[in-house]
Structures are given as structure tokens and as C-alpha cells.
Short mmCIF file of C-alpha atoms and ligand atoms in Angstrom, two decimals:
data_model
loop_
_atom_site.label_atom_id
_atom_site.label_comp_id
_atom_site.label_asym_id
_atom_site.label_seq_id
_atom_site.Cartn_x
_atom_site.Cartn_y
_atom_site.Cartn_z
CA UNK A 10 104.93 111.04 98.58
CA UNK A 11 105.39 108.41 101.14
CA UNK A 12 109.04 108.07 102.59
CA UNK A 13 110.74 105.55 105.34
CA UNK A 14 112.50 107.21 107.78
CA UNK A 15 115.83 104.80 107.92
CA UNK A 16 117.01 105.56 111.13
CA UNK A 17 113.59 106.00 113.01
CA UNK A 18 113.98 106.91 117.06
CA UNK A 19 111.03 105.37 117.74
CA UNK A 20 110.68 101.56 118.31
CA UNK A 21 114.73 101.32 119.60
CA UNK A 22 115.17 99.17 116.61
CA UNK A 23 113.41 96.34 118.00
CA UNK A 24 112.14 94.88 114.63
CA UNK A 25 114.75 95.52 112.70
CA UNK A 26 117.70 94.08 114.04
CA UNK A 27 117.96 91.04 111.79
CA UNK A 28 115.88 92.36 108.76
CA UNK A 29 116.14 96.16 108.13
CA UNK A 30 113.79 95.70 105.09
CA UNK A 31 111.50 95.54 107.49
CA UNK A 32 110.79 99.37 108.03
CA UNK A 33 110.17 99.44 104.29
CA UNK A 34 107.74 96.81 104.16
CA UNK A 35 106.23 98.38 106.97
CA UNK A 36 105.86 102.01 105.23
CA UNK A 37 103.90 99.53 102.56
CA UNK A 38 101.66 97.82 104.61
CA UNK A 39 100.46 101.51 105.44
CA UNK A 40 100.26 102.26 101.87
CA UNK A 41 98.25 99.05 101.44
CA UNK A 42 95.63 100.25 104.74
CA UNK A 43 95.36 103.74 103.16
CA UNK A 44 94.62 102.44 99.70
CA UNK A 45 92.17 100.19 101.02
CA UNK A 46 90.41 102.73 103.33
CA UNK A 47 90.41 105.64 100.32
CA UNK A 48 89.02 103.01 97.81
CA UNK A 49 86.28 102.27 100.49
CA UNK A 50 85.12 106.15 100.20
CA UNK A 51 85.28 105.76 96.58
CA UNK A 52 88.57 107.33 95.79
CA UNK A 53 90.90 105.91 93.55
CA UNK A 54 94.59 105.85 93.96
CA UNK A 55 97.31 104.90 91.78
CA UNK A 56 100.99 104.31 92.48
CA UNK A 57 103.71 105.84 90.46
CA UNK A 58 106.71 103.97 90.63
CA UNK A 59 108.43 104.82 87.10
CA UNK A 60 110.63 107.89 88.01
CA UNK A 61 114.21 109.18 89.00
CA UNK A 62 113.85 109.03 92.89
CA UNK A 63 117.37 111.45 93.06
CA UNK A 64 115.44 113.95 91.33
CA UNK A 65 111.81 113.89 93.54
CA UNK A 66 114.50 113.98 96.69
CA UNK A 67 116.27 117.06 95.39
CA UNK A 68 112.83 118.61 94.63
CA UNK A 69 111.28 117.93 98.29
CA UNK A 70 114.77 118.31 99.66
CA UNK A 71 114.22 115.40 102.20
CA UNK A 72 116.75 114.64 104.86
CA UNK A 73 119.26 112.03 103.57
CA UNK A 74 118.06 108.89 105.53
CA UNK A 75 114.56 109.00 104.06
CA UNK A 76 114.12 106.58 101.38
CA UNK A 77 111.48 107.14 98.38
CA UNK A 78 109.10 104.22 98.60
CA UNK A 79 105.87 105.75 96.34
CA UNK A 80 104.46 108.22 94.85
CA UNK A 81 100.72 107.85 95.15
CA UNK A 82 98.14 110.11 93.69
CA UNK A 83 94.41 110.39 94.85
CA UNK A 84 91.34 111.13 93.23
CA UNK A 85 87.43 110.29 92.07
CA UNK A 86 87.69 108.78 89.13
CA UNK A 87 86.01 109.45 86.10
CA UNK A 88 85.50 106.09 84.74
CA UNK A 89 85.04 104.15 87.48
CA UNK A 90 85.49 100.45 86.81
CA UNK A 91 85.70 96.87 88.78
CA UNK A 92 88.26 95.84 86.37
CA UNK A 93 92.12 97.26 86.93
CA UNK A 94 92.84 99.67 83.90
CA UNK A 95 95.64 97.46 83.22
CA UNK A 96 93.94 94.33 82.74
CA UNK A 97 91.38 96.89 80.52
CA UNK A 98 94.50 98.01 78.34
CA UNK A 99 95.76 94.24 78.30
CA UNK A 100 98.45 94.60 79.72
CA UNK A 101 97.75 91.79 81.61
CA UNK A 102 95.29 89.68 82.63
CA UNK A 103 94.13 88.85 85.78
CA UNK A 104 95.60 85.40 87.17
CA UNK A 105 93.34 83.19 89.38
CA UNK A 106 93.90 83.44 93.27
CA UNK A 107 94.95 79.58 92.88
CA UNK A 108 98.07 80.55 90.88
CA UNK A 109 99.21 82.52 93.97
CA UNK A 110 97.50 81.18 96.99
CA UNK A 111 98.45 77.69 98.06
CA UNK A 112 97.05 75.51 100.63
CA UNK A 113 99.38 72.44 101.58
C1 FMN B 207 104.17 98.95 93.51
C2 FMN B 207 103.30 99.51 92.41
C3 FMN B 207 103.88 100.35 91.48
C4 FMN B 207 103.11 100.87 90.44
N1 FMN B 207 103.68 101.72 89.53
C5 FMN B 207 102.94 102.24 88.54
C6 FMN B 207 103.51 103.16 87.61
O1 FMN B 207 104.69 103.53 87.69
N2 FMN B 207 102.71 103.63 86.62
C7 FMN B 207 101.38 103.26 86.50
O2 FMN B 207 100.71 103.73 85.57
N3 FMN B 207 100.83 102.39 87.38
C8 FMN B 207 101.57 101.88 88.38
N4 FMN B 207 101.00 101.02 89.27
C9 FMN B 207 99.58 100.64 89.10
C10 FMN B 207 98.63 101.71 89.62
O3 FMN B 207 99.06 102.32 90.77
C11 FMN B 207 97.26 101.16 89.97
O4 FMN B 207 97.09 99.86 89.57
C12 FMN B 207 96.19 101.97 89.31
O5 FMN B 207 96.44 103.32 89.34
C13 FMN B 207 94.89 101.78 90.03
O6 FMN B 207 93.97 101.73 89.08
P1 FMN B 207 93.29 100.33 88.72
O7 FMN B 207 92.44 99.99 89.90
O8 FMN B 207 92.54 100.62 87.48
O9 FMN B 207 94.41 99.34 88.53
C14 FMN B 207 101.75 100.51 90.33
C15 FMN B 207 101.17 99.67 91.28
C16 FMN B 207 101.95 99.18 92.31
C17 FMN B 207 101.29 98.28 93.32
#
């Protein structure tokens, strides 16, 4: 489980004074540099965002300016593949980096 401490000590807030989101985002990017570094040693990792955050902070009992941001799960996996299992069970298909990449 990775959390964001809301009310970190460290830093003295610089960074957040205009954008609080910004502690979030951050707790992603580190998400992002661990996924990246575990699929490097060939571990997968998948993110499991549909559940009842209330009831994963009642289970872990987590102090009460912590906010869920994933639930990630590591392994090796079985069927190892260079196409995302969603594009495999069409959910959808994946978009060329023009569509989201612009240079004006
Ligand atoms: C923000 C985010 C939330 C996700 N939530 C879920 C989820 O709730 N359930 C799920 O099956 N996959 C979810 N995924 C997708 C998987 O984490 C991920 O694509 C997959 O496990 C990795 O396998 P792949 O390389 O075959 O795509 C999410 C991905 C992201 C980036």
C-alpha cells in the first residue's frame, strides 16, 4: 500500500503552498520510479485502484492524515508479455504517442 502523508514535517511545506496536490503527485512519481525499476528486474506490478479506501484504512488502521493513493501488487509473471493485458483482453487499444504527445 502506498500512502501520502498530508501533513508531512519534512520539506516546511515549501512545495505545497499554492498546490497541495502536489504531495500526491509526488507519492506517484515514486510509484512511477519503483514500477519502472521492478519491471527492469523482470517483475511485474499492477495497480489496484477499484476498492473502498475507508475499508483498507480501517484494516491497516493508518493515522487519519494519510491518504490511500494505490494498492500495488508485485510479482514474476507467468505469462510474460510486451503487450499490456488490457490491450490483450481489448479493453483497449493502444493509442499512438502522437495522439498524446504534441510538439508546437
Ligand atoms: C492508476 C492506475 C490504476 C489502475 N487500477 C487498476 C485496477 O483497479 N484493476 C486492474 O485490474 N488494473 C488496474 N490498473 C492496471 C494495472 O495496474 C496494470 O496495467 C497491469 O497490472 C500491468 O500489467 P500490464 O503490463 O499487462 O498492463 C491500473 C493502472 C493504473 C496506472
Amino acid at each position: 500500500m502506498v500512502f501520502c502523508d498530508e501533513q508531512p514535517k519534512a520539506g516546511h511545506g515549501l512545495g505545497i503552498v499554492s498546490m497541495p496536490e502536489m504531495l500526491r503527485y509526488s507519492c506517484v512519481l515514486a510509484i512511477h520510479t519503483l514500477w519502472l525499476a521492478a519491471r527492469l528486474r523482470g517483475i511485474g506490478v499492477g495497480w489496484v485502484s477499484i476498492l473502498e479506501p475507508g475499508v483498507i484504512r480501517a484494516l491497516l488502521d493508518v493515522p487519519a492524515d494519510w491518504s490511500l493513493i494505490a494498492l500495488l501488487c508485485f510479482g514474476y509473471p507467468q505469462d510474460p508479455s510486451q503487450t499490456p493485458e488490457l490491450e490483450r483482453r481489448g479493453w483497449q487499444a493502444r493509442e499512438p504517442v502522437t495522439n498524446r504527445v504534441f510538439d508546437r
